[in-house]
Coordinates of C-alpha atoms in Angstrom, one line a residue:
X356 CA -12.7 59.2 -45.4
X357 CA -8.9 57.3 -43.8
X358 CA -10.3 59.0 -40.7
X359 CA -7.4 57.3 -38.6
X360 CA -8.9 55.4 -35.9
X361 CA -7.7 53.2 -32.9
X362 CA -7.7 52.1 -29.5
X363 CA -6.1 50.2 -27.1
X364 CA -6.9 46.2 -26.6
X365 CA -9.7 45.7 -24.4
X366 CA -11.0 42.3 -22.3
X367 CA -12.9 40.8 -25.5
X368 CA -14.9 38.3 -24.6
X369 CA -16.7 39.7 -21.7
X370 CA -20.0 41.6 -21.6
X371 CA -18.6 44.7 -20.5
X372 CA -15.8 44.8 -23.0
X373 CA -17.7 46.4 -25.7
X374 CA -17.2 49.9 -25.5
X375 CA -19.7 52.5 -27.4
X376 CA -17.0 53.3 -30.1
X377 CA -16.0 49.9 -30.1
X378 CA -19.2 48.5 -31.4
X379 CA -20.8 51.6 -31.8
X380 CA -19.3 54.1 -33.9
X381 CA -16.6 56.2 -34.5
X382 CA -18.1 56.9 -37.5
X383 CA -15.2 58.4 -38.5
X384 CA -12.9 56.4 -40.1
X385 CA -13.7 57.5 -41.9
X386 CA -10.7 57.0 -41.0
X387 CA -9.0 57.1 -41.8
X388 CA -8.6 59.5 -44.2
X389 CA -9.9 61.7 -46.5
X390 CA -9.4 65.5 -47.5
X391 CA -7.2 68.6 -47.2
X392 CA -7.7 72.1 -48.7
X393 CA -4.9 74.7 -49.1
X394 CA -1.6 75.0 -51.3
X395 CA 1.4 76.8 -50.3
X396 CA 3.7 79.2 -52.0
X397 CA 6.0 76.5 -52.8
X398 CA 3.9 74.3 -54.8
X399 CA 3.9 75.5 -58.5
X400 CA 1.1 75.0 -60.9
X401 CA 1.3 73.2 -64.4
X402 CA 2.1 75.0 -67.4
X403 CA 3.0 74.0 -71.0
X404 CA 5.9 72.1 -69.6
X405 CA 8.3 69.2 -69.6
X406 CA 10.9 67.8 -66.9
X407 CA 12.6 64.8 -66.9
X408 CA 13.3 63.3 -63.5
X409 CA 13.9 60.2 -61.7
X410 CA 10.8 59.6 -60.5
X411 CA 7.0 60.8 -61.3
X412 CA 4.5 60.6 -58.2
X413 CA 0.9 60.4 -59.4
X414 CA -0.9 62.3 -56.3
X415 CA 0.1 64.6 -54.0
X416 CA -1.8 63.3 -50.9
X417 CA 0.3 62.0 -47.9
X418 CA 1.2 58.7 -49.6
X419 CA 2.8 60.9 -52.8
X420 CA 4.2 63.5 -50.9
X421 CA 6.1 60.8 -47.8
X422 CA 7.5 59.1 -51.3
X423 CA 8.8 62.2 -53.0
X424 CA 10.6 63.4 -49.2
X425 CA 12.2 60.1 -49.5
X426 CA 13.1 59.8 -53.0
X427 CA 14.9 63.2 -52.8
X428 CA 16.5 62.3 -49.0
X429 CA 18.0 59.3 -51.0
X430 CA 19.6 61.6 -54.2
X431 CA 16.5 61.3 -56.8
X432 CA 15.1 63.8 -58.9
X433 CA 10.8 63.8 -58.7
X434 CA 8.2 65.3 -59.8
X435 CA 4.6 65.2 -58.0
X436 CA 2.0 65.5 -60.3
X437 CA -1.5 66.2 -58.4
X438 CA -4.9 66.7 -60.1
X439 CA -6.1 68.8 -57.2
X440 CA -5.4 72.8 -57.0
X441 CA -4.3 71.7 -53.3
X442 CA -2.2 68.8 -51.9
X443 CA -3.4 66.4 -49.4
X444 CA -5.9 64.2 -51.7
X445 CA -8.6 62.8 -49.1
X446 CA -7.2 65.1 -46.6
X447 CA -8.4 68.9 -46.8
X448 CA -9.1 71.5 -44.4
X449 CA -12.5 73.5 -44.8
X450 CA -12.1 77.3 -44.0
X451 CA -15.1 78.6 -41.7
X452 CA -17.1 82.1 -41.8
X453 CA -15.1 82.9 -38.0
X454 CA -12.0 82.5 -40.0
X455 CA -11.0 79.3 -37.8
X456 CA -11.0 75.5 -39.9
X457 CA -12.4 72.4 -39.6
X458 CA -11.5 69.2 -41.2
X459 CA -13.5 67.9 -44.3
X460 CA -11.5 64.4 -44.3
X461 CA -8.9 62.2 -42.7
X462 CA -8.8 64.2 -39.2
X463 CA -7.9 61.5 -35.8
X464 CA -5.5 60.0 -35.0
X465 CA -4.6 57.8 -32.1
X466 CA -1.9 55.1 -30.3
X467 CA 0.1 52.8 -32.8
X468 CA -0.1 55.3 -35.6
X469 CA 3.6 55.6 -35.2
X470 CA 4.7 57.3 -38.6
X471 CA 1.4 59.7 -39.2
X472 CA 2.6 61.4 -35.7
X473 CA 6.1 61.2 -36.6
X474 CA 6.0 63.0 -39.6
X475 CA 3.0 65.8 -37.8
X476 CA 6.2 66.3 -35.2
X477 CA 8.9 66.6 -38.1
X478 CA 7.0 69.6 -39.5
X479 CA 5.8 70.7 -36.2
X480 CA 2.3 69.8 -36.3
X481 CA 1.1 69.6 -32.8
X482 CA -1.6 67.0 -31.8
X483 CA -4.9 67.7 -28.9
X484 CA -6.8 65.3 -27.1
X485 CA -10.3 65.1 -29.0
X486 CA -13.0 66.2 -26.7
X487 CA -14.6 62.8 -25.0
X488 CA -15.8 65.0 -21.4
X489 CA -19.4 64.2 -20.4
X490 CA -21.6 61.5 -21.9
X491 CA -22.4 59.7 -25.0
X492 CA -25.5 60.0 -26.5
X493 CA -27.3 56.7 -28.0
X494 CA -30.6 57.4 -30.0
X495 CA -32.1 54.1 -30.6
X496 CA -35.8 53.6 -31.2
X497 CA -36.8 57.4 -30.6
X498 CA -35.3 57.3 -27.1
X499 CA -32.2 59.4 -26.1
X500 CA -30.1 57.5 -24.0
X501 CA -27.2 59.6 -22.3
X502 CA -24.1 56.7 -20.8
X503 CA -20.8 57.2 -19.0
X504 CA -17.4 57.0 -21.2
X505 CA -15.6 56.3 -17.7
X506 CA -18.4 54.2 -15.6
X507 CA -17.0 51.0 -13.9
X508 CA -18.1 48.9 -17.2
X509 CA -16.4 51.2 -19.3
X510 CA -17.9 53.0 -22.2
X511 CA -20.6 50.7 -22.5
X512 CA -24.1 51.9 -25.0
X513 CA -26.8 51.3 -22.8
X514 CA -28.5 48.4 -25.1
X515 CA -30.1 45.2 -23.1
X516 CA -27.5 42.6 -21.9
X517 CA -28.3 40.1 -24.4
X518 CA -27.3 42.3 -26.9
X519 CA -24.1 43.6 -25.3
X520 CA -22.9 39.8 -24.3
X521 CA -23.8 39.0 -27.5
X522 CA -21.9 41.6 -29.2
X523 CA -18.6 40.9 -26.7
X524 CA -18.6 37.3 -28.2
X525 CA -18.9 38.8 -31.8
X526 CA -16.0 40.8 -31.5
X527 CA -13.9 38.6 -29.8
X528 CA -14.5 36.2 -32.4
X529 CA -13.4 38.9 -34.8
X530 CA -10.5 39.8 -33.0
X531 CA -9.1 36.0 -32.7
X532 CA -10.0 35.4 -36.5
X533 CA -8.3 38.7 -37.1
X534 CA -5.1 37.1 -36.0
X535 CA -4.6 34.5 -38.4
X536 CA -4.4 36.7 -41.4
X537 CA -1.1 37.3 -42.8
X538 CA -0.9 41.4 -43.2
X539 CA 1.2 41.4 -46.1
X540 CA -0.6 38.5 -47.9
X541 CA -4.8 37.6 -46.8
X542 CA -5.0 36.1 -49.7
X543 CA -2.5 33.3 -47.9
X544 CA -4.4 33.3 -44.8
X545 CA -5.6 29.3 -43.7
X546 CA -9.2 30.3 -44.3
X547 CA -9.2 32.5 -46.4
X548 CA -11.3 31.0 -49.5
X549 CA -13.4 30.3 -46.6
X550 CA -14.0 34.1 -45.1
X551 CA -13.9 35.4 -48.6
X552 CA -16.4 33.5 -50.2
X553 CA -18.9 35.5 -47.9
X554 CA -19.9 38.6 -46.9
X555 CA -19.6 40.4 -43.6
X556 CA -23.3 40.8 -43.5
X557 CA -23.9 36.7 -43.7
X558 CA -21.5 36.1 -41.5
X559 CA -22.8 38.8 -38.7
X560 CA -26.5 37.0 -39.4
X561 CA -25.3 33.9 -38.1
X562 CA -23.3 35.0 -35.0
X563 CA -24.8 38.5 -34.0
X564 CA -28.0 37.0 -33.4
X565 CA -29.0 39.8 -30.9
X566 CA -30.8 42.3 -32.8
X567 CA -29.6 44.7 -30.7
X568 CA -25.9 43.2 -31.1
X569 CA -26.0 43.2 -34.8
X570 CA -27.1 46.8 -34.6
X571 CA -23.9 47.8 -32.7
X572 CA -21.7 45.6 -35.1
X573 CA -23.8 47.6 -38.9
X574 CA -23.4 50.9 -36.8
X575 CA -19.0 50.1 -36.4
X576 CA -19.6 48.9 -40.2
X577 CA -20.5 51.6 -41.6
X578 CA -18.5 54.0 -39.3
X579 CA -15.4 52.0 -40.1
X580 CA -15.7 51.3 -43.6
X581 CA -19.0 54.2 -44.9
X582 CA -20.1 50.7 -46.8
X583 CA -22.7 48.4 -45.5
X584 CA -22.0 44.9 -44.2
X585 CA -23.6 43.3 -47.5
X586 CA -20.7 44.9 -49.4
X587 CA -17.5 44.1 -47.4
X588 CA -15.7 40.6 -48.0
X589 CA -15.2 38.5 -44.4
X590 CA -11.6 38.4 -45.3
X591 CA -11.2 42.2 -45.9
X592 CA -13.1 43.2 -42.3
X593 CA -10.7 40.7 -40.7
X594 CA -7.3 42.0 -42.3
X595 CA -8.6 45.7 -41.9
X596 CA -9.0 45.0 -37.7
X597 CA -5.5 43.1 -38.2
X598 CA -3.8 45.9 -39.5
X599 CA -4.9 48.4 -36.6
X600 CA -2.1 48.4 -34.9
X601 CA 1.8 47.8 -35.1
X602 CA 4.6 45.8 -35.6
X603 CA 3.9 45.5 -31.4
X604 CA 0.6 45.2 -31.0
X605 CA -1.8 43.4 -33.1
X606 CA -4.9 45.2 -34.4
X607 CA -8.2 44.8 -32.4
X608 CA -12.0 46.2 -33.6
X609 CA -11.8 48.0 -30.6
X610 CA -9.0 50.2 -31.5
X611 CA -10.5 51.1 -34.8
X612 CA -13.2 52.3 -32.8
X613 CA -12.5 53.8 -29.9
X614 CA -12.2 57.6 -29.0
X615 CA -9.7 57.6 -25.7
X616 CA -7.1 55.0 -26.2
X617 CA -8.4 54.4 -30.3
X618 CA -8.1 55.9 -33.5
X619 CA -10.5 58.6 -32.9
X620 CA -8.0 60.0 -29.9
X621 CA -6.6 62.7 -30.9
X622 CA -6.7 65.7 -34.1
X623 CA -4.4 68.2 -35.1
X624 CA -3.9 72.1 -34.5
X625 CA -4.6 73.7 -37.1
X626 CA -6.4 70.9 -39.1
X627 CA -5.1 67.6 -40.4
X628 CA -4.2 69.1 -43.6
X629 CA -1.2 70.6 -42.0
X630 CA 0.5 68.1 -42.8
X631 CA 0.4 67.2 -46.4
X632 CA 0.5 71.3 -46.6
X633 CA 3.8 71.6 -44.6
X634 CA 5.3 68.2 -46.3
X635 CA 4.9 69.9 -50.1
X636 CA 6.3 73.2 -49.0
X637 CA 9.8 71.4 -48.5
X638 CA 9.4 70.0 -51.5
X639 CA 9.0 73.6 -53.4
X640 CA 8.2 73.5 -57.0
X641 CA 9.0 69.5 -57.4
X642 CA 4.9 69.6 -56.2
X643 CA 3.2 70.4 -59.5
X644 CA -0.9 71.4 -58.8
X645 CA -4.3 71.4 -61.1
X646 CA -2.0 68.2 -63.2
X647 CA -4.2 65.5 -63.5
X648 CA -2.6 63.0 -65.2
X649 CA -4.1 61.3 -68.2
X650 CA -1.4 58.2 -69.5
X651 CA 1.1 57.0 -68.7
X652 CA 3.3 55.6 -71.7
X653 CA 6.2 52.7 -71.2
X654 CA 9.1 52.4 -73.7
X655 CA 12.3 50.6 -72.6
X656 CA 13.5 51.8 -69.7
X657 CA 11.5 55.1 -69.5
X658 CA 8.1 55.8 -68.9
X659 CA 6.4 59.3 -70.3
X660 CA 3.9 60.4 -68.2
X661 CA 1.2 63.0 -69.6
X662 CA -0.9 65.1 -67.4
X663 CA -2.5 68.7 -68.3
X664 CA 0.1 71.4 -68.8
X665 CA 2.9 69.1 -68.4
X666 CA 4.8 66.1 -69.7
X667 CA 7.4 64.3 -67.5
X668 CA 9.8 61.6 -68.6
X669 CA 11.1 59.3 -65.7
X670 CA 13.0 55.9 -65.4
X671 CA 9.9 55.3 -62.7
X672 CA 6.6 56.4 -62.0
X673 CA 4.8 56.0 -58.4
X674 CA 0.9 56.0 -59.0
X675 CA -0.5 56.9 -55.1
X676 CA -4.2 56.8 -55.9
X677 CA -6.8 54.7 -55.2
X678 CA -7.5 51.3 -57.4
X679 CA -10.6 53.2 -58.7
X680 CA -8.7 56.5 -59.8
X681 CA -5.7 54.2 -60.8
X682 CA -7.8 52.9 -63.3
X683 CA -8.5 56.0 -64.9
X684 CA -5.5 56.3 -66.0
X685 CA -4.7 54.7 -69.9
X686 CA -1.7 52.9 -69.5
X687 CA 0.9 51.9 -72.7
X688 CA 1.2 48.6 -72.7
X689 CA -1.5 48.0 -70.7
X690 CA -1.4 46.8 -67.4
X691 CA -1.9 43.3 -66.7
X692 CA -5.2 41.4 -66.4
X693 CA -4.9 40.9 -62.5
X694 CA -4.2 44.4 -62.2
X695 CA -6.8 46.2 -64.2
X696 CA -9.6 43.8 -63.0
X697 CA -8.9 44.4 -59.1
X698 CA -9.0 48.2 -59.7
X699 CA -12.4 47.0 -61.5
X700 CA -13.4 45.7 -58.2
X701 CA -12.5 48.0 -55.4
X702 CA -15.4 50.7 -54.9
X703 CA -14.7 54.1 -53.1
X704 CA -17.1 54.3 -49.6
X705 CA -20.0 56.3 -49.6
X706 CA -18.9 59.6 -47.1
X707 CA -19.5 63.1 -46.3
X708 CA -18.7 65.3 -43.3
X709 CA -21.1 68.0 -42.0
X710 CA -20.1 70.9 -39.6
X711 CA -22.2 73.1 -38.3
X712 CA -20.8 76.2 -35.9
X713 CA -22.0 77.6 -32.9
X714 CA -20.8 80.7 -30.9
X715 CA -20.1 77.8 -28.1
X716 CA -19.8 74.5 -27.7
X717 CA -23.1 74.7 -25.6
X718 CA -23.7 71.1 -25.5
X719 CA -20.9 70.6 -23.0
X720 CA -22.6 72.7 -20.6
X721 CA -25.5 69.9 -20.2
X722 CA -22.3 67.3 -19.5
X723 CA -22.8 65.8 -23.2
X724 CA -19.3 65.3 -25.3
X725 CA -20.8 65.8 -28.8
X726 CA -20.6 62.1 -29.8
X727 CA -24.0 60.1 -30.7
X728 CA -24.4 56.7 -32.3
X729 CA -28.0 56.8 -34.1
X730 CA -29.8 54.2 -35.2
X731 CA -32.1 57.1 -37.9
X732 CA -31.5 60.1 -39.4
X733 CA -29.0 61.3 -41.8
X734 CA -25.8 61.7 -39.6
X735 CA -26.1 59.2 -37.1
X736 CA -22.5 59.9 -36.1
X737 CA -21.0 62.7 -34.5
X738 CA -18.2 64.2 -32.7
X739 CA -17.4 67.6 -31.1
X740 CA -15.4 69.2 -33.6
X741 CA -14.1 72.3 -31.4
X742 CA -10.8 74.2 -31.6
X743 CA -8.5 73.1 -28.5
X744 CA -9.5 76.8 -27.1
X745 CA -13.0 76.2 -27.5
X746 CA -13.5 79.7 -28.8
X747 CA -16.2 78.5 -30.7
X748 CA -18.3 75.2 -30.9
X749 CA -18.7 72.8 -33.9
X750 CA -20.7 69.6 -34.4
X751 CA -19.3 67.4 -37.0
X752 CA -21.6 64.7 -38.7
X753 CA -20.1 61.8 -40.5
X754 CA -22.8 60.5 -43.9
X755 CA -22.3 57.6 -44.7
X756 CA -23.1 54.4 -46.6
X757 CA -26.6 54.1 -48.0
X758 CA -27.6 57.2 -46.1
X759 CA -24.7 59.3 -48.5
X760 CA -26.0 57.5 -51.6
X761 CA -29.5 58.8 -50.7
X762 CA -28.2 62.1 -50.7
X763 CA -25.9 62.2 -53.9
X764 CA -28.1 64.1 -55.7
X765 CA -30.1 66.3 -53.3
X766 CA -28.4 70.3 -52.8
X767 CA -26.5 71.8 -49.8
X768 CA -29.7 73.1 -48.5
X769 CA -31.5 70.0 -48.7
X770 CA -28.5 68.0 -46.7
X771 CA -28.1 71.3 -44.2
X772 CA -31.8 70.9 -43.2
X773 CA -31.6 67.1 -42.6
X774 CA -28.4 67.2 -40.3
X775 CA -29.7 70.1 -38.6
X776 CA -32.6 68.3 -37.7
X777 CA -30.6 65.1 -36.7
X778 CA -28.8 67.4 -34.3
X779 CA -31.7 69.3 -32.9
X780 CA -32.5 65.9 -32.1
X781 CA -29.5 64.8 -30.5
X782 CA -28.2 68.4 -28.9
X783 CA -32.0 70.4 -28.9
X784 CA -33.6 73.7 -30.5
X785 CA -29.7 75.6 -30.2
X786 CA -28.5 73.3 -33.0
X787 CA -30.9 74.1 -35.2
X788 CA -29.2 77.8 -35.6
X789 CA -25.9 77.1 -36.2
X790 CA -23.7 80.4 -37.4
X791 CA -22.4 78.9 -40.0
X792 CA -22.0 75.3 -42.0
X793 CA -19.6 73.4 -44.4
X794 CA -20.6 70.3 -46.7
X795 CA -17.6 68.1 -47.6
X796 CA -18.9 65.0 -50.0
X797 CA -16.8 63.1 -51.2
X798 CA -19.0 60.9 -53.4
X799 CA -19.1 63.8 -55.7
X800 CA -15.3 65.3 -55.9
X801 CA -13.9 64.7 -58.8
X802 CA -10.4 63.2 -57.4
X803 CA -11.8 61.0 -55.3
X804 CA -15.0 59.8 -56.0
X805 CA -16.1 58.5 -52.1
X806 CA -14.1 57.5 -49.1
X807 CA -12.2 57.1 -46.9
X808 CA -10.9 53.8 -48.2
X809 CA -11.5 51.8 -51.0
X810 CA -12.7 48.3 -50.2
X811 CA -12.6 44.6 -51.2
X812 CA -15.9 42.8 -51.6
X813 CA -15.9 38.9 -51.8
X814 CA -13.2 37.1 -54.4
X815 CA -11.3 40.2 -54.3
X816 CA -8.5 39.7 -52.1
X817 CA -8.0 35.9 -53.0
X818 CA -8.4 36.3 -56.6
X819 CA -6.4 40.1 -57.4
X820 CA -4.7 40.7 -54.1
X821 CA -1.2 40.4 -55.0
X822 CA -2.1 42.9 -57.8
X823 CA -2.3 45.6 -55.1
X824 CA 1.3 45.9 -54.3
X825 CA 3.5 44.1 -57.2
X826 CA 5.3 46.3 -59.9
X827 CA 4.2 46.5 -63.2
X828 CA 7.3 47.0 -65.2
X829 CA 8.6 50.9 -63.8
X830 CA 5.6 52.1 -62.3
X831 CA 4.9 50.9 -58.3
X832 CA 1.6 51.1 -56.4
X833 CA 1.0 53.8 -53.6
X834 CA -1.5 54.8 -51.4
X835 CA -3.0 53.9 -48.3
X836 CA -5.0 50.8 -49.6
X837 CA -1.5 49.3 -50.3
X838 CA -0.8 49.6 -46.3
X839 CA 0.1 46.3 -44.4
X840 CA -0.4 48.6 -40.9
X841 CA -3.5 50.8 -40.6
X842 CA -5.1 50.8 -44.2
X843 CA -6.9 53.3 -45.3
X844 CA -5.8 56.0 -42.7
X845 CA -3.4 58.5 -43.0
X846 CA -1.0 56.1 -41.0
X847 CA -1.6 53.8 -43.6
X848 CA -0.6 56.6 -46.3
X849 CA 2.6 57.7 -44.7
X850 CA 3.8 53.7 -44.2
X851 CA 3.0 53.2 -48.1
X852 CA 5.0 56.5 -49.2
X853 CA 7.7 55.0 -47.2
X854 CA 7.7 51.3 -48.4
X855 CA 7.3 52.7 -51.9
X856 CA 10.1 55.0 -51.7
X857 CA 12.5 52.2 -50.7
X858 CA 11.4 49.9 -53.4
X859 CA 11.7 52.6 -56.5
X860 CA 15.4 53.2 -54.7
X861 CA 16.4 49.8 -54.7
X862 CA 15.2 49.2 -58.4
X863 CA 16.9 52.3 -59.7

């Protein structure tokens, strides 16, 4: 799901530096990223067709779209093939029964995400603080436990002090190791055989040895990553904290975490998939919809690359997919061992987003902000997802992990009852009558298969890492999980658009 995520640093190391979104959830990253709905006038739609051009983009999300702007800003020719009948990829906007939208993917952002808000204020795409007024809910052990985002310790999750000085020691550990890995290379890091020999989960057994501290650090897991501890390399958690932030300020777990000063700050009027939506309109018919591509075929210096309706010829191709998807592709000649076997190993997340609607956001009026961190249920995050005008009131739900998988296969209905009853239980009897409700999961849509990011388990990163990046003859690698800065957000998408873009115009 990128959600985009962040915050500012914190005092690690102290009891009262772990913050409820810090170890806690913002569920979201779903960061990161992850879907759009909508097309625009100016995108055109396959049909028995051939172009030859300087460039083919594979995927018309935010990575695709930031490379084609750049390609054609430097004098190329493109063409942006996208499987989708929309652009945006793990970004979409989901129209509501009032007529306003919510987001069903990528949706926050927050400080350090320089070039995701840079480009939202090149198409004038305005940005609102996301609602973080009144109290945080924990549920933990059947007990609702209402706590202060602004109290002298901070945002801290009323858990017992063991735990929470046991978690602050945890993430500061995190956060120094976090600091030694190299962001364009982890592979190179000093320990990285070490940290990528295990998983997170063994590692967090030996040092979160609070129970109530390792459930803080699953819950930011799973809200981080929508995998569970057991899955995620050491190596990978620590280069994913490294790279939230900038070339300034080094990446912390906090920021990925955090609401007010983190990557869960601030959305976008009008929905996130403004952006992607307002990027492929300058772009006009070079945007080519419902194109899934199929092969790509290399001979000489031109590659031939086949989708449905159309058949482009250019001197380079720019594949902005995830590894999985990437690998769906057949390739002539094939692609290289190192190559083909990381996209072998790098699993989508297991995420959906639930949004119910209410004539109000009525939960503000009992001085709660609409975010809980559960410990049951079946979205056991959730933020107020609200217009800026507050016309009308939305709860969003981020599923997640093994609670998604659980749910796979189960119908709308079946998932509607089991979120409503999570937020009759969070919110009371109003939010079991909401006016209306959207399902977004991404587990079962076709172009994307899961979010918001694709991860490394252990031996990824030190065996098939530089496989990520490096150019296999005329086709380059996009896509957020190519991002040195903020992987697998839209940050993350925009920066890998951009570095792509460069490369293919340097090698042509």
């Amino acid at each position: 799901m990128a959600r985009e995520r962040q915050h500012s640093p914190g005092t690690a190391g102290r009891p009262d530096a772990v913050s409820r979104r810090t170890l806690l959830g913002g569920a979201a990253a779903a960061a990161g990223a992850v879907a759009l709905t909508g097309t625009t006038a100016a995108t055109a739609s396959a049909s028995a067709a051939t172009r030859d051009v300087d460039v083919a983009i594979v995927g018309g999300g935010i990575a695709g779209l930031v490379a084609a702007r750049d390609l054609v800003a430097g004098g190329r020719t493109v063409a942006v093939l996208e499987a989708r009948d929309r652009v945006g990829g793990r970004v979409v906007n989901l129209p509501l029964a009032n007529g306003g939208v919510t987001e069903g993917g990528g949706e926050f952002i927050g400080p350090t995400q320089d070039r995701i808000k840079a480009l939202a204020d090149s198409l004038g795409v305005a940005t609102f603080t996301t609602y973080n007024t009144g109290k945080n809910l924990l549920y933990k052990d059947g007990k609702k436990s209402p706590y202060a985002t602004d109290g002298l310790l901070g945002s801290v999750p009323p858990v017992d002090v063991a735990g929470l000085a046991n978690a602050a020691l945890v993430q500061s550990s995190l956060d120094d190791m976090a600091k030694q890995i190299p962001l364009d290379a982890p592979w190179t890091a000093p320990k990285a055989a070490e940290w990528d020999r295990q998983t997170f989960e063994s590692w967090l057994n030996a040092n979160a040895v609070v129970p109530s501290a390792k459930f803080l650090l699953d819950v930011a897991c799973t809200s981080i990553f929508s995998a569970q501890p057991r899955e995620l390399s050491l190596l990978y958690v620590l280069f994913y904290i490294a790279a939230a932030g900038n070339e300034s300020h080094p990446g912390t777990l906090e920021r990925l975490t955090e609401t007010a000063g983190g990557a869960q700050e601030s959305r976008f009027v009008g929905g996130s998939q403004q952006v992607p939506v307002k990027l492929a309109a300058t772009l006009g018919d070079r945007v080519v919809l419902s194109a899934p591509v199929r092969s790509i075929d290399r001979s000489g210096s031109t590659c031939t690359v086949t989708a449905d309706g159309i058949t482009v010829t250019a001197r380079r191709v720019v594949v902005a997919l995830p590894p999985p998807l990437a690998s769906r592709i057949s390739y002539s000649p094939l692609l290289p061992a190192a190559r083909d076997q990381l996209t072998q190993r790098m699993p989508m997340g297991s995420i959906g987003k639930a949004v119910a609607v209410y004539d109000t956001p009525f939960w503000r009026a009992d001085g709660l902000n609409g975010q809980v961190v559960s410990d049951t249920g079946l979205a056991r995050s959730t933020f107020d997802n609200s217009p800026p005008d507050a016309s009308y009131g939305a709860l969003m739900g981020f599923i997640e992990a093994d609670e998604m998988r659980a749910y796979d296969a189960a119908s709308t209905d079946e998932v509607r009852a089991a979120v409503l009853k999570d937020y009759a239980t969070y919110f009371g009897d109003k939010a079991r009558s909401p006016t209306s409700f959207v399902l977004q999961r991404w587990d079962n849509e076709r172009f994307s298969r899961g979010g918001p990011v694709a991860f490394a388990p252990p031996g990824v990163l030190t065996e098939y890492g530089p496989a990520l990046r490096e150019p296999v003859g005329g086709i380059h690698w996009a896509g957020t999980e190519t991002s040195t800065y903020w992987n697998g957000f839209m940050d993350g998408a925009v920066r890998s658009g951009e570095r792509v873009a460069k490369e293919v115009l340097a090698a042509l």
